[in-house]
Tab-separated table of C-alpha atoms in Angstrom:
chain	number	residue	atom	x	y	z
R	1	UNK	CA	15.156	-9.327	29.054
R	2	UNK	CA	11.955	-7.638	27.946
R	3	UNK	CA	9.168	-10.153	27.431
R	4	UNK	CA	7.349	-9.935	24.124
R	5	UNK	CA	3.676	-8.960	24.481
R	6	UNK	CA	0.940	-11.245	23.310
R	7	UNK	CA	-0.199	-10.866	19.698
R	8	UNK	CA	-3.411	-8.886	19.205
R	9	UNK	CA	-6.623	-10.795	19.688
R	10	UNK	CA	-9.322	-11.185	17.069
R	11	UNK	CA	-11.383	-8.538	18.874
R	12	UNK	CA	-8.495	-6.048	18.779
R	13	UNK	CA	-7.946	-6.677	15.073
R	14	UNK	CA	-11.661	-6.215	14.430
R	15	UNK	CA	-11.570	-2.891	16.299
R	16	UNK	CA	-8.567	-1.724	14.239
R	17	UNK	CA	-10.313	-2.644	10.984
R	18	UNK	CA	-13.548	-0.971	12.098
R	19	UNK	CA	-11.776	2.251	13.121
R	20	UNK	CA	-9.843	2.239	9.845
R	21	UNK	CA	-13.061	1.918	7.837
R	22	UNK	CA	-14.958	4.533	9.849
R	23	UNK	CA	-12.057	7.018	9.840
R	24	UNK	CA	-11.418	6.592	6.114
R	25	UNK	CA	-15.090	6.934	5.285
R	26	UNK	CA	-15.515	9.963	7.549
R	27	UNK	CA	-12.604	11.734	5.876
R	28	UNK	CA	-14.148	11.629	2.392
R	29	UNK	CA	-17.718	12.230	3.572
R	30	UNK	CA	-16.782	15.237	5.720
R	31	UNK	CA	-14.744	16.712	2.859
R	32	UNK	CA	-17.766	16.512	0.546
R	33	UNK	CA	-20.050	17.805	3.283
R	34	UNK	CA	-17.810	20.863	3.668
R	35	UNK	CA	-18.172	21.603	-0.038
R	36	UNK	CA	-21.948	21.794	0.449
R	37	UNK	CA	-21.907	24.315	3.316
R	38	UNK	CA	-23.205	27.802	2.546
R	39	UNK	CA	-20.848	30.652	3.469
R	40	UNK	CA	-22.542	33.678	1.860
R	41	UNK	CA	-25.971	34.787	0.562
R	42	UNK	CA	-27.599	31.728	2.075
R	43	UNK	CA	-31.098	33.252	1.831
R	44	UNK	CA	-30.836	33.865	-1.914
R	45	UNK	CA	-30.604	30.606	-3.939
R	46	UNK	CA	-29.534	32.518	-7.057
R	47	UNK	CA	-26.568	34.146	-5.295
R	48	UNK	CA	-25.861	31.389	-2.778
R	49	UNK	CA	-22.148	30.686	-2.278
R	50	UNK	CA	-20.826	27.435	-0.838
R	51	UNK	CA	-17.481	26.617	0.756
R	52	UNK	CA	-14.901	26.062	-2.000
R	53	UNK	CA	-11.432	26.110	-0.436
R	54	UNK	CA	-9.487	23.054	-1.688
R	55	UNK	CA	-6.129	24.495	-0.583
R	56	UNK	CA	-7.322	24.897	2.995
R	57	UNK	CA	-8.699	21.345	2.852
R	58	UNK	CA	-5.253	20.155	1.780
R	59	UNK	CA	-3.713	21.968	4.750
R	60	UNK	CA	-6.245	20.267	7.026
R	61	UNK	CA	-5.230	16.866	5.685
R	62	UNK	CA	-1.548	17.582	6.341
R	63	UNK	CA	-2.423	18.748	9.842
R	64	UNK	CA	-3.908	15.314	10.438
R	65	UNK	CA	-0.786	13.616	9.101
R	66	UNK	CA	1.367	15.803	11.363
R	67	UNK	CA	-0.508	14.339	14.328
R	68	UNK	CA	1.176	11.043	13.406
R	69	UNK	CA	4.368	12.497	14.931
R	70	UNK	CA	2.553	12.754	18.259
R	71	UNK	CA	1.283	9.181	17.900
R	72	UNK	CA	4.794	7.973	17.042
R	73	UNK	CA	6.233	9.687	20.124
R	74	UNK	CA	3.619	8.105	22.384
R	75	UNK	CA	3.994	4.621	20.889
R	76	UNK	CA	7.802	4.692	21.085
R	77	UNK	CA	7.931	6.169	24.566
R	78	UNK	CA	10.300	4.328	26.885
R	79	UNK	CA	7.443	4.076	29.391
R	80	UNK	CA	5.281	2.203	26.907
R	81	UNK	CA	5.494	-1.587	27.476
R	82	UNK	CA	4.382	-2.123	23.875
R	83	UNK	CA	7.269	-0.089	22.459
R	84	UNK	CA	7.963	-1.638	18.999
R	85	UNK	CA	11.739	-1.365	19.442
R	86	UNK	CA	11.648	-3.237	22.738
R	87	UNK	CA	9.272	-5.769	21.217
R	88	UNK	CA	11.670	-6.430	18.308
R	89	UNK	CA	14.610	-6.961	20.678
R	90	UNK	CA	12.588	-9.378	22.812
R	91	UNK	CA	11.335	-11.240	19.756
R	92	UNK	CA	14.841	-11.519	18.310
R	93	UNK	CA	16.197	-12.828	21.621
R	94	UNK	CA	13.464	-15.445	21.765
R	95	UNK	CA	14.250	-16.567	18.208
R	96	UNK	CA	17.953	-16.917	19.068
R	97	UNK	CA	17.112	-19.186	21.999
R	98	UNK	CA	14.677	-21.205	19.884
R	99	UNK	CA	17.269	-21.540	17.131
R	100	UNK	CA	19.870	-22.952	19.538
R	101	UNK	CA	17.338	-25.407	20.938
R	102	UNK	CA	16.206	-26.567	17.478
R	103	UNK	CA	19.775	-26.981	16.225
R	104	UNK	CA	20.629	-29.084	19.276
R	105	UNK	CA	17.628	-31.351	18.690
R	106	UNK	CA	18.422	-31.795	14.992
R	107	UNK	CA	22.075	-32.565	15.633
R	108	UNK	CA	21.233	-35.234	18.234
R	109	UNK	CA	18.439	-36.883	16.214
R	110	UNK	CA	19.311	-40.309	14.688
R	111	UNK	CA	19.376	-40.661	10.901
R	112	UNK	CA	17.188	-43.233	9.142
R	113	UNK	CA	20.065	-44.121	6.760
R	114	UNK	CA	23.444	-44.117	8.517
R	115	UNK	CA	25.318	-43.454	5.294
R	116	UNK	CA	28.538	-41.525	5.944
R	117	UNK	CA	28.223	-39.076	3.041
R	118	UNK	CA	24.585	-38.393	3.857
R	119	UNK	CA	25.458	-37.849	7.519
R	120	UNK	CA	28.179	-35.381	6.572
R	121	UNK	CA	25.785	-33.463	4.344
R	122	UNK	CA	23.026	-33.296	6.947
R	123	UNK	CA	25.458	-32.254	9.638
R	124	UNK	CA	26.864	-29.471	7.477
R	125	UNK	CA	23.370	-28.409	6.448
R	126	UNK	CA	22.313	-28.159	10.086
R	127	UNK	CA	25.433	-26.192	10.909
R	128	UNK	CA	25.015	-23.894	7.912
R	129	UNK	CA	21.347	-23.316	8.584
R	130	UNK	CA	21.975	-22.669	12.251
R	131	UNK	CA	24.843	-20.276	11.580
R	132	UNK	CA	22.950	-18.341	8.909
R	133	UNK	CA	19.799	-18.161	10.993
R	134	UNK	CA	21.706	-17.084	14.073
R	135	UNK	CA	23.623	-14.444	12.127
R	136	UNK	CA	20.398	-13.087	10.630
R	137	UNK	CA	18.669	-13.023	13.999
R	138	UNK	CA	21.641	-11.363	15.663
R	139	UNK	CA	21.743	-8.782	12.874
R	140	UNK	CA	18.047	-8.048	13.365
R	141	UNK	CA	18.570	-7.888	17.117
R	142	UNK	CA	21.497	-5.492	16.728
R	143	UNK	CA	19.551	-3.356	14.243
R	144	UNK	CA	16.666	-3.131	16.698
R	145	UNK	CA	19.013	-2.086	19.497
R	146	UNK	CA	20.702	0.467	17.258
R	147	UNK	CA	17.321	1.843	16.225
R	148	UNK	CA	16.454	2.225	19.894
R	149	UNK	CA	19.790	3.797	20.885
R	150	UNK	CA	20.348	5.771	17.659
R	151	UNK	CA	16.958	6.753	16.191
R	152	UNK	CA	16.353	8.142	12.734
R	153	UNK	CA	18.331	11.376	12.288
R	154	UNK	CA	15.967	14.311	11.992
R	155	UNK	CA	18.222	16.048	9.504
R	156	UNK	CA	17.347	13.307	7.012
R	157	UNK	CA	13.674	14.145	7.360
R	158	UNK	CA	14.091	16.684	4.562
R	159	UNK	CA	14.056	13.706	2.181
R	160	UNK	CA	10.298	13.481	2.701
R	161	UNK	CA	9.776	16.994	1.386
R	162	UNK	CA	9.718	15.604	-2.180
R	163	UNK	CA	6.859	13.142	-1.549
R	164	UNK	CA	5.071	15.874	0.402
R	165	UNK	CA	5.178	18.192	-2.625
R	166	UNK	CA	3.689	15.439	-4.796
R	167	UNK	CA	1.027	14.918	-2.131
R	168	UNK	CA	0.225	18.651	-2.153
R	169	UNK	CA	-0.363	18.670	-5.900
R	170	UNK	CA	-2.346	15.440	-5.888
R	171	UNK	CA	-4.524	16.228	-2.881
R	172	UNK	CA	-5.308	19.776	-4.005
R	173	UNK	CA	-6.276	18.577	-7.484
R	174	UNK	CA	-8.522	15.895	-5.969
R	175	UNK	CA	-10.147	18.413	-3.627
R	176	UNK	CA	-10.948	20.646	-6.603
R	177	UNK	CA	-12.308	17.648	-8.514
R	178	UNK	CA	-14.475	16.703	-5.537
R	179	UNK	CA	-16.324	20.005	-5.975
R	180	UNK	CA	-17.750	18.767	-9.283
R	181	UNK	CA	-18.393	15.025	-8.800
R	182	UNK	CA	-20.219	12.890	-6.207
R	183	UNK	CA	-18.081	11.567	-3.385
R	184	UNK	CA	-18.497	7.928	-4.495
R	185	UNK	CA	-17.288	8.772	-8.022
R	186	UNK	CA	-14.380	10.632	-6.441
R	187	UNK	CA	-13.424	7.621	-4.331
R	188	UNK	CA	-13.801	5.122	-7.181
R	189	UNK	CA	-11.721	7.186	-9.602
R	190	UNK	CA	-8.916	7.095	-7.067
R	191	UNK	CA	-8.692	3.410	-7.938
R	192	UNK	CA	-6.747	4.488	-11.030
R	193	UNK	CA	-3.805	4.928	-8.672
R	194	UNK	CA	-2.721	1.308	-9.167
R	195	UNK	CA	-2.336	1.986	-12.899
R	196	UNK	CA	0.090	4.869	-12.435
R	197	UNK	CA	1.968	3.146	-9.609
R	198	UNK	CA	2.577	0.160	-11.876
R	199	UNK	CA	3.781	2.291	-14.789
R	200	UNK	CA	6.059	4.509	-12.674
R	201	UNK	CA	7.491	1.500	-10.821
R	202	UNK	CA	8.333	0.005	-14.201
R	203	UNK	CA	10.056	3.200	-15.370
R	204	UNK	CA	11.885	4.338	-12.233
R	205	UNK	CA	12.192	1.326	-9.921
R	206	UNK	CA	13.088	-1.238	-12.571
R	207	UNK	CA	10.132	-3.481	-11.734
R	208	UNK	CA	8.901	-6.029	-14.242
R	209	UNK	CA	5.235	-6.775	-14.730
R	210	UNK	CA	3.730	-9.996	-15.972
R	211	UNK	CA	1.105	-10.405	-18.657
R	212	UNK	CA	-1.514	-10.890	-15.959
R	213	UNK	CA	-0.569	-7.606	-14.293
R	214	UNK	CA	-0.674	-5.690	-17.575
R	215	UNK	CA	-4.100	-7.175	-18.248
R	216	UNK	CA	-5.262	-6.221	-14.760
R	217	UNK	CA	-4.176	-2.618	-15.391
R	218	UNK	CA	-6.218	-2.646	-18.599
R	219	UNK	CA	-9.180	-3.864	-16.528
R	220	UNK	CA	-8.642	-0.986	-14.098
R	221	UNK	CA	-8.590	1.461	-17.024
R	222	UNK	CA	-11.884	0.048	-18.271
R	223	UNK	CA	-13.395	0.411	-14.806
R	224	UNK	CA	-12.218	4.019	-14.532
R	225	UNK	CA	-13.737	4.804	-17.937
R	226	UNK	CA	-17.092	3.292	-16.963
R	227	UNK	CA	-17.181	5.119	-13.609
R	228	UNK	CA	-16.294	8.403	-15.308
R	229	UNK	CA	-19.024	7.913	-17.897
R	230	UNK	CA	-21.580	7.205	-15.173
R	231	UNK	CA	-20.969	10.664	-13.684
R	232	UNK	CA	-21.196	12.376	-17.091
R	233	UNK	CA	-24.403	10.596	-18.105
R	234	UNK	CA	-26.020	11.632	-14.830
R	235	UNK	CA	-25.242	15.337	-15.400
R	236	UNK	CA	-28.301	16.261	-17.566
R	237	UNK	CA	-30.644	15.319	-14.704
R	238	UNK	CA	-29.234	18.207	-12.681
R	239	UNK	CA	-29.461	20.734	-15.479
R	240	UNK	CA	-32.896	21.963	-14.412
R	241	UNK	CA	-31.560	22.972	-11.015
R	242	UNK	CA	-28.642	24.967	-12.445
R	243	UNK	CA	-28.581	28.579	-13.527
R	244	UNK	CA	-25.831	27.993	-16.080
R	245	UNK	CA	-26.903	25.803	-18.983
R	246	UNK	CA	-23.469	24.450	-19.788
R	247	UNK	CA	-22.128	23.994	-16.231
R	248	UNK	CA	-23.533	20.513	-15.495
R	249	UNK	CA	-22.037	18.993	-18.646
R	250	UNK	CA	-18.631	20.604	-18.144
R	251	UNK	CA	-18.158	20.424	-14.380
R	252	UNK	CA	-18.247	16.620	-13.953
R	253	UNK	CA	-15.793	16.188	-16.830
R	254	UNK	CA	-13.436	18.725	-15.243
R	255	UNK	CA	-13.724	16.929	-11.914
R	256	UNK	CA	-13.056	13.511	-13.440
R	257	UNK	CA	-9.981	14.787	-15.302
R	258	UNK	CA	-8.580	16.516	-12.219
R	259	UNK	CA	-8.988	13.406	-10.073
R	260	UNK	CA	-7.320	11.208	-12.703
R	261	UNK	CA	-4.412	13.643	-13.153
R	262	UNK	CA	-4.045	13.786	-9.372
R	263	UNK	CA	-3.349	10.043	-9.316
R	264	UNK	CA	-0.138	10.673	-11.290
R	265	UNK	CA	1.133	12.894	-8.460
R	266	UNK	CA	-0.001	10.401	-5.828
R	267	UNK	CA	1.732	7.548	-7.665
R	268	UNK	CA	4.898	9.664	-7.882
R	269	UNK	CA	4.620	10.195	-4.141
R	270	UNK	CA	4.445	6.425	-3.543
R	271	UNK	CA	7.428	5.733	-5.805
R	272	UNK	CA	9.523	8.395	-4.055
R	273	UNK	CA	8.501	7.028	-0.661
R	274	UNK	CA	9.541	3.517	-1.659
R	275	UNK	CA	12.865	4.787	-2.966
R	276	UNK	CA	13.530	6.588	0.314
R	277	UNK	CA	12.423	3.675	2.500
R	278	UNK	CA	14.811	1.346	0.664
R	279	UNK	CA	17.787	3.352	1.936
R	280	UNK	CA	16.492	4.824	5.198
R	281	UNK	CA	15.439	2.908	8.307
R	282	UNK	CA	12.377	4.919	9.287
R	283	UNK	CA	9.063	3.818	10.732
R	284	UNK	CA	6.093	4.310	8.370
R	285	UNK	CA	4.199	6.271	11.033
R	286	UNK	CA	7.174	8.606	11.438
R	287	UNK	CA	7.420	8.989	7.655
R	288	UNK	CA	3.736	9.958	7.509
R	289	UNK	CA	4.362	12.523	10.240
R	290	UNK	CA	7.324	14.007	8.382
R	291	UNK	CA	5.296	14.307	5.198
R	292	UNK	CA	2.502	15.945	7.152
R	293	UNK	CA	4.863	18.494	8.689
R	294	UNK	CA	6.558	19.407	5.414
R	295	UNK	CA	3.259	19.328	3.543
R	296	UNK	CA	1.536	21.627	6.040
R	297	UNK	CA	4.374	24.167	6.129
R	298	UNK	CA	4.762	24.124	2.329
R	299	UNK	CA	1.009	24.465	1.734
R	300	UNK	CA	0.658	27.439	4.077
R	301	UNK	CA	3.763	29.114	2.625
R	302	UNK	CA	2.585	28.528	-0.935
R	303	UNK	CA	-0.911	29.799	-0.124
R	304	UNK	CA	0.486	33.048	1.292
R	305	UNK	CA	2.672	33.566	-1.781
R	306	UNK	CA	-0.213	32.832	-4.162
R	307	UNK	CA	-2.422	35.191	-2.191
R	308	UNK	CA	0.029	38.034	-2.825
R	309	UNK	CA	0.174	37.400	-6.573
R	310	UNK	CA	-3.358	36.071	-7.248
R	311	UNK	CA	-5.707	36.099	-4.270
R	312	UNK	CA	-5.234	39.766	-3.423
R	313	UNK	CA	-6.052	40.894	-6.967
R	314	UNK	CA	-9.652	41.872	-7.805
R	315	UNK	CA	-10.012	38.885	-10.130
R	316	UNK	CA	-8.772	36.473	-7.455
R	317	UNK	CA	-10.720	37.721	-4.461
R	318	UNK	CA	-12.992	35.060	-3.028
R	319	UNK	CA	-11.193	32.367	-5.026
R	320	UNK	CA	-9.063	29.392	-4.063
R	321	UNK	CA	-5.993	31.519	-3.220
R	322	UNK	CA	-7.685	34.252	-1.193
R	323	UNK	CA	-6.124	33.183	2.116
R	324	UNK	CA	-7.870	35.648	4.478
R	325	UNK	CA	-11.279	34.903	2.962
R	326	UNK	CA	-10.742	31.151	3.291
R	327	UNK	CA	-9.636	31.508	6.905
R	328	UNK	CA	-12.630	33.714	7.678
R	329	UNK	CA	-15.012	31.156	6.153
R	330	UNK	CA	-13.535	28.437	8.369
R	331	UNK	CA	-13.525	30.227	11.736
R	332	UNK	CA	-16.890	31.974	11.258
R	333	UNK	CA	-18.816	28.823	10.336
R	334	UNK	CA	-19.124	26.206	13.122
R	335	UNK	CA	-20.005	23.477	10.621
R	336	UNK	CA	-16.790	24.050	8.681
R	337	UNK	CA	-14.312	24.366	11.536
R	338	UNK	CA	-15.821	21.412	13.410
R	339	UNK	CA	-15.713	19.246	10.286
R	340	UNK	CA	-12.118	20.396	9.678
R	341	UNK	CA	-11.166	19.082	13.109
R	342	UNK	CA	-12.992	15.832	12.338
R	343	UNK	CA	-11.109	15.512	9.027
R	344	UNK	CA	-7.729	16.041	10.710
R	345	UNK	CA	-8.467	13.475	13.422
R	346	UNK	CA	-9.868	10.959	10.928
R	347	UNK	CA	-6.738	11.286	8.776
R	348	UNK	CA	-4.516	10.581	11.789
R	349	UNK	CA	-6.641	7.604	12.875
R	350	UNK	CA	-6.793	6.233	9.341
R	351	UNK	CA	-2.997	6.346	8.968
R	352	UNK	CA	-2.400	4.848	12.401
R	353	UNK	CA	-4.953	2.039	12.083
R	354	UNK	CA	-3.948	1.378	8.477
R	355	UNK	CA	-0.320	0.823	9.473
R	356	UNK	CA	-1.420	-1.328	12.417
R	357	UNK	CA	-3.572	-3.480	10.119
R	358	UNK	CA	-0.676	-3.820	7.669
R	359	UNK	CA	1.632	-5.055	10.431
R	360	UNK	CA	-0.940	-7.332	12.039
R	361	UNK	CA	-2.362	-8.827	8.840
R	362	UNK	CA	-0.729	-7.793	5.544
R	363	UNK	CA	-0.624	-5.013	2.976
R	364	UNK	CA	-2.885	-7.112	0.744
R	365	UNK	CA	-5.458	-7.347	3.528
R	366	UNK	CA	-5.307	-3.594	3.954
R	367	UNK	CA	-5.937	-3.008	0.247
R	368	UNK	CA	-8.902	-5.378	0.387
R	369	UNK	CA	-10.341	-3.581	3.405
R	370	UNK	CA	-9.792	-0.243	1.682
R	371	UNK	CA	-11.991	-1.477	-1.157
R	372	UNK	CA	-14.750	-1.980	1.403
R	373	UNK	CA	-14.247	1.654	2.414
R	374	UNK	CA	-15.113	2.772	-1.120
R	375	UNK	CA	-18.316	0.735	-0.993
R	376	UNK	CA	-19.155	2.133	2.445
R	377	UNK	CA	-18.673	5.718	1.214
R	378	UNK	CA	-21.085	5.015	-1.631
R	379	UNK	CA	-23.698	3.575	0.736
R	380	UNK	CA	-23.389	6.544	3.110
R	381	UNK	CA	-23.683	8.991	0.221
R	382	UNK	CA	-26.864	7.311	-1.037
R	383	UNK	CA	-28.348	7.138	2.468
R	384	UNK	CA	-27.815	10.900	2.858
R	385	UNK	CA	-29.596	11.544	-0.427
R	386	UNK	CA	-26.519	12.919	-2.182
R	387	UNK	CA	-26.609	10.223	-4.880
R	388	UNK	CA	-28.847	7.543	-6.285
R	389	UNK	CA	-28.128	3.981	-7.353
R	390	UNK	CA	-26.666	3.537	-10.857
R	391	UNK	CA	-25.947	0.172	-12.468
R	392	UNK	CA	-23.242	1.670	-14.679
R	393	UNK	CA	-21.374	2.755	-11.578
R	394	UNK	CA	-21.705	-0.759	-10.150
R	395	UNK	CA	-20.151	-2.250	-13.294
R	396	UNK	CA	-17.286	0.238	-13.251
R	397	UNK	CA	-16.637	-0.348	-9.568
R	398	UNK	CA	-16.625	-4.105	-10.135
R	399	UNK	CA	-14.015	-3.785	-12.888
R	400	UNK	CA	-11.888	-1.536	-10.675
R	401	UNK	CA	-11.982	-3.958	-7.754
R	402	UNK	CA	-11.335	-7.036	-9.898
R	403	UNK	CA	-8.403	-5.437	-11.719
R	404	UNK	CA	-6.869	-4.252	-8.449
R	405	UNK	CA	-7.252	-7.686	-6.844
R	406	UNK	CA	-5.584	-9.396	-9.812
R	407	UNK	CA	-2.737	-6.868	-9.793
R	408	UNK	CA	-2.145	-7.463	-6.065
R	409	UNK	CA	-2.251	-11.242	-6.507
R	410	UNK	CA	-5.403	-11.770	-4.457
R	411	UNK	CA	-7.135	-13.564	-7.336
R	412	UNK	CA	-6.404	-14.595	-10.936
R	413	UNK	CA	-8.043	-14.325	-14.309
R	414	UNK	CA	-10.076	-17.396	-15.352
R	415	UNK	CA	-7.999	-20.120	-16.941
R	416	UNK	CA	-9.914	-19.968	-20.236
R	417	UNK	CA	-8.748	-16.366	-20.818
R	418	UNK	CA	-5.133	-17.472	-21.225
R	419	UNK	CA	-4.026	-14.475	-19.137
R	420	UNK	CA	-2.696	-16.450	-16.206
R	421	UNK	CA	1.046	-16.268	-15.655
R	422	UNK	CA	3.034	-19.436	-16.361
R	423	UNK	CA	4.533	-20.743	-13.101
R	424	UNK	CA	8.311	-20.446	-13.098
R	425	UNK	CA	10.180	-23.229	-11.255
R	426	UNK	CA	12.839	-22.395	-8.697
R	427	UNK	CA	16.031	-24.451	-8.985
R	428	UNK	CA	17.963	-25.481	-5.888
R	429	UNK	CA	21.314	-27.223	-6.490
R	430	UNK	CA	22.242	-29.870	-3.943
R	431	UNK	CA	25.848	-31.122	-3.645
R	432	UNK	CA	26.700	-34.448	-5.272
R	433	UNK	CA	27.797	-37.424	-3.208
R	434	UNK	CA	31.037	-39.275	-3.826
R	435	UNK	CA	29.131	-42.283	-5.228
R	436	UNK	CA	27.354	-40.215	-7.859
R	437	UNK	CA	30.539	-38.379	-8.828
R	438	UNK	CA	32.058	-41.667	-9.940
R	439	UNK	CA	29.294	-42.483	-12.419
R	440	UNK	CA	28.302	-38.937	-13.357
R	441	UNK	CA	28.593	-39.535	-17.129
R	442	UNK	CA	26.348	-42.598	-17.258
R	443	UNK	CA	23.132	-42.265	-19.208
R	444	UNK	CA	20.377	-43.134	-16.759
R	445	UNK	CA	16.723	-42.304	-17.043
R	446	UNK	CA	14.714	-40.315	-14.545
R	447	UNK	CA	13.115	-43.363	-12.903
R	448	UNK	CA	16.564	-44.733	-12.085
R	449	UNK	CA	17.502	-41.457	-10.427
R	450	UNK	CA	14.348	-41.449	-8.339
R	451	UNK	CA	15.280	-44.875	-6.939
R	452	UNK	CA	18.622	-43.666	-5.581
R	453	UNK	CA	19.196	-43.551	-1.864
R	454	UNK	CA	19.318	-40.347	0.133
R	455	UNK	CA	23.079	-40.269	-0.271
R	456	UNK	CA	22.756	-39.680	-4.017
R	457	UNK	CA	22.301	-35.930	-3.793
R	458	UNK	CA	23.767	-34.860	-7.163
R	459	UNK	CA	20.409	-33.542	-8.422
R	460	UNK	CA	18.761	-30.205	-8.958
R	461	UNK	CA	15.258	-29.789	-7.646
R	462	UNK	CA	12.810	-27.443	-9.291
R	463	UNK	CA	9.766	-26.480	-7.284
R	464	UNK	CA	6.788	-25.159	-9.198
R	465	UNK	CA	4.288	-22.737	-7.754
R	466	UNK	CA	2.023	-25.544	-6.578
R	467	UNK	CA	4.732	-26.692	-4.179
R	468	UNK	CA	5.447	-30.001	-5.950
R	469	UNK	CA	9.151	-30.754	-6.429
R	470	UNK	CA	10.413	-31.798	-9.867
R	471	UNK	CA	13.677	-33.759	-9.827
R	472	UNK	CA	16.350	-33.721	-12.518
R	473	UNK	CA	19.910	-35.012	-12.735
R	474	UNK	CA	22.541	-32.320	-13.097
R	475	UNK	CA	24.392	-32.584	-16.406
R	476	UNK	CA	27.656	-34.360	-15.643
R	477	UNK	CA	27.266	-34.851	-11.941
R	478	UNK	CA	30.371	-32.822	-11.164
R	479	UNK	CA	30.418	-30.344	-8.322
R	480	UNK	CA	29.773	-26.717	-9.095
R	481	UNK	CA	27.943	-27.424	-12.383
R	482	UNK	CA	24.443	-25.937	-12.576
R	483	UNK	CA	21.743	-27.659	-14.588
R	484	UNK	CA	19.154	-25.671	-16.601
R	485	UNK	CA	15.680	-25.022	-15.253
R	486	UNK	CA	13.078	-27.673	-15.859
R	487	UNK	CA	9.991	-26.694	-17.784
R	488	UNK	CA	6.837	-27.055	-15.767
R	489	UNK	CA	4.906	-29.640	-17.751
R	490	UNK	CA	2.393	-30.405	-15.043
R	491	UNK	CA	-0.459	-28.114	-16.075
R	492	UNK	CA	-2.900	-27.676	-13.248
């Protein structure tokens, strides 16, 4: 039997989080830095041309995601003692042994009330719990073995072409928008993603959102509006440095709109991914690699086609779809090709460390850490002199973070707002004892029921969100009859 490795230490988790933050920050900063590199007429400020190739930047991002396939192969190598498949089998085997040991201890433990009906119930409950737990563990163990012996079929990888196409549209639109807005504004506006994910999940995944979640999405919208306004209000300060009088006022607005529209494609990508992952047993790292492969091949193919119809024409030469010109700008400029390599590696590291953090901690922890990445990008941008501090941007960022945290359940609205969700009790029906079946139609108050012995189990227990059980007698006391849910009257 393969022994399960020790869980990661606090130092290892800290390293994962640090690499995730640095890689994620480097990706956005290097992308903006590329947009500032001069590629032609560098000695003439009036005719100076900077690197503006958002399609090639999209291809670079997908190249980084494709590297996840290499990481997946290394991690799942049969020579790797930390192989996740082997770890799951070992963990499942350990849980089976622990389950048998716990069931044996519970079955041999003496009861405080040697009532026959209560003993029968506890014995059956132990047996039922043990059987269900053992079946679930064995199923997980078998699934892990099957995943190791029969891995994900590569012919099903084509399913990830759909999310990859959404990623192409979203990433390219964001790269174009990044040309016109500061990198911190770009990163903050991406916070609108939670809004579109919530709406599309409601429409296509059948999810239901609470009043608190709807209110949190409204808070996110307010934050996005404030952040967008902060970039537009800052535009006139740059007007003196521009040769075109109307460019500063128009360009930031175009960038903001493109980034916001891009979030619709990114949200569609997430919804499609979730739909696929519900029906396909595939590792997230492998899924990221598949999307990278299909995204890279589709982007290059699409760029070549667009070059024939647009980029090769006189009006399109030197533009976004002039493939030879974009390639020449990359390979002839050391700053651009070196930063492209850095972007690809940072994307791969960010995906790998992000998935590791999700497994080690939680998805909520990852989203919280990712918020710190946005703040770090802003600090780096200001330290490099690309931006200056703006209180309006701080307010917008605060609204974005607060709305996202409420939507993810990390925090709640203040009680005085009335926007908190009402806790819904969960009803568990316990079987009635023979004694209670005989007097099921008697009218007894709640205090009398609470004084019954442990053998009087003909009650339904509602547990509110604070963990406190609320006890109620089931209607007639007959077996198989379900009582209605209790209203939670204990306002906390």
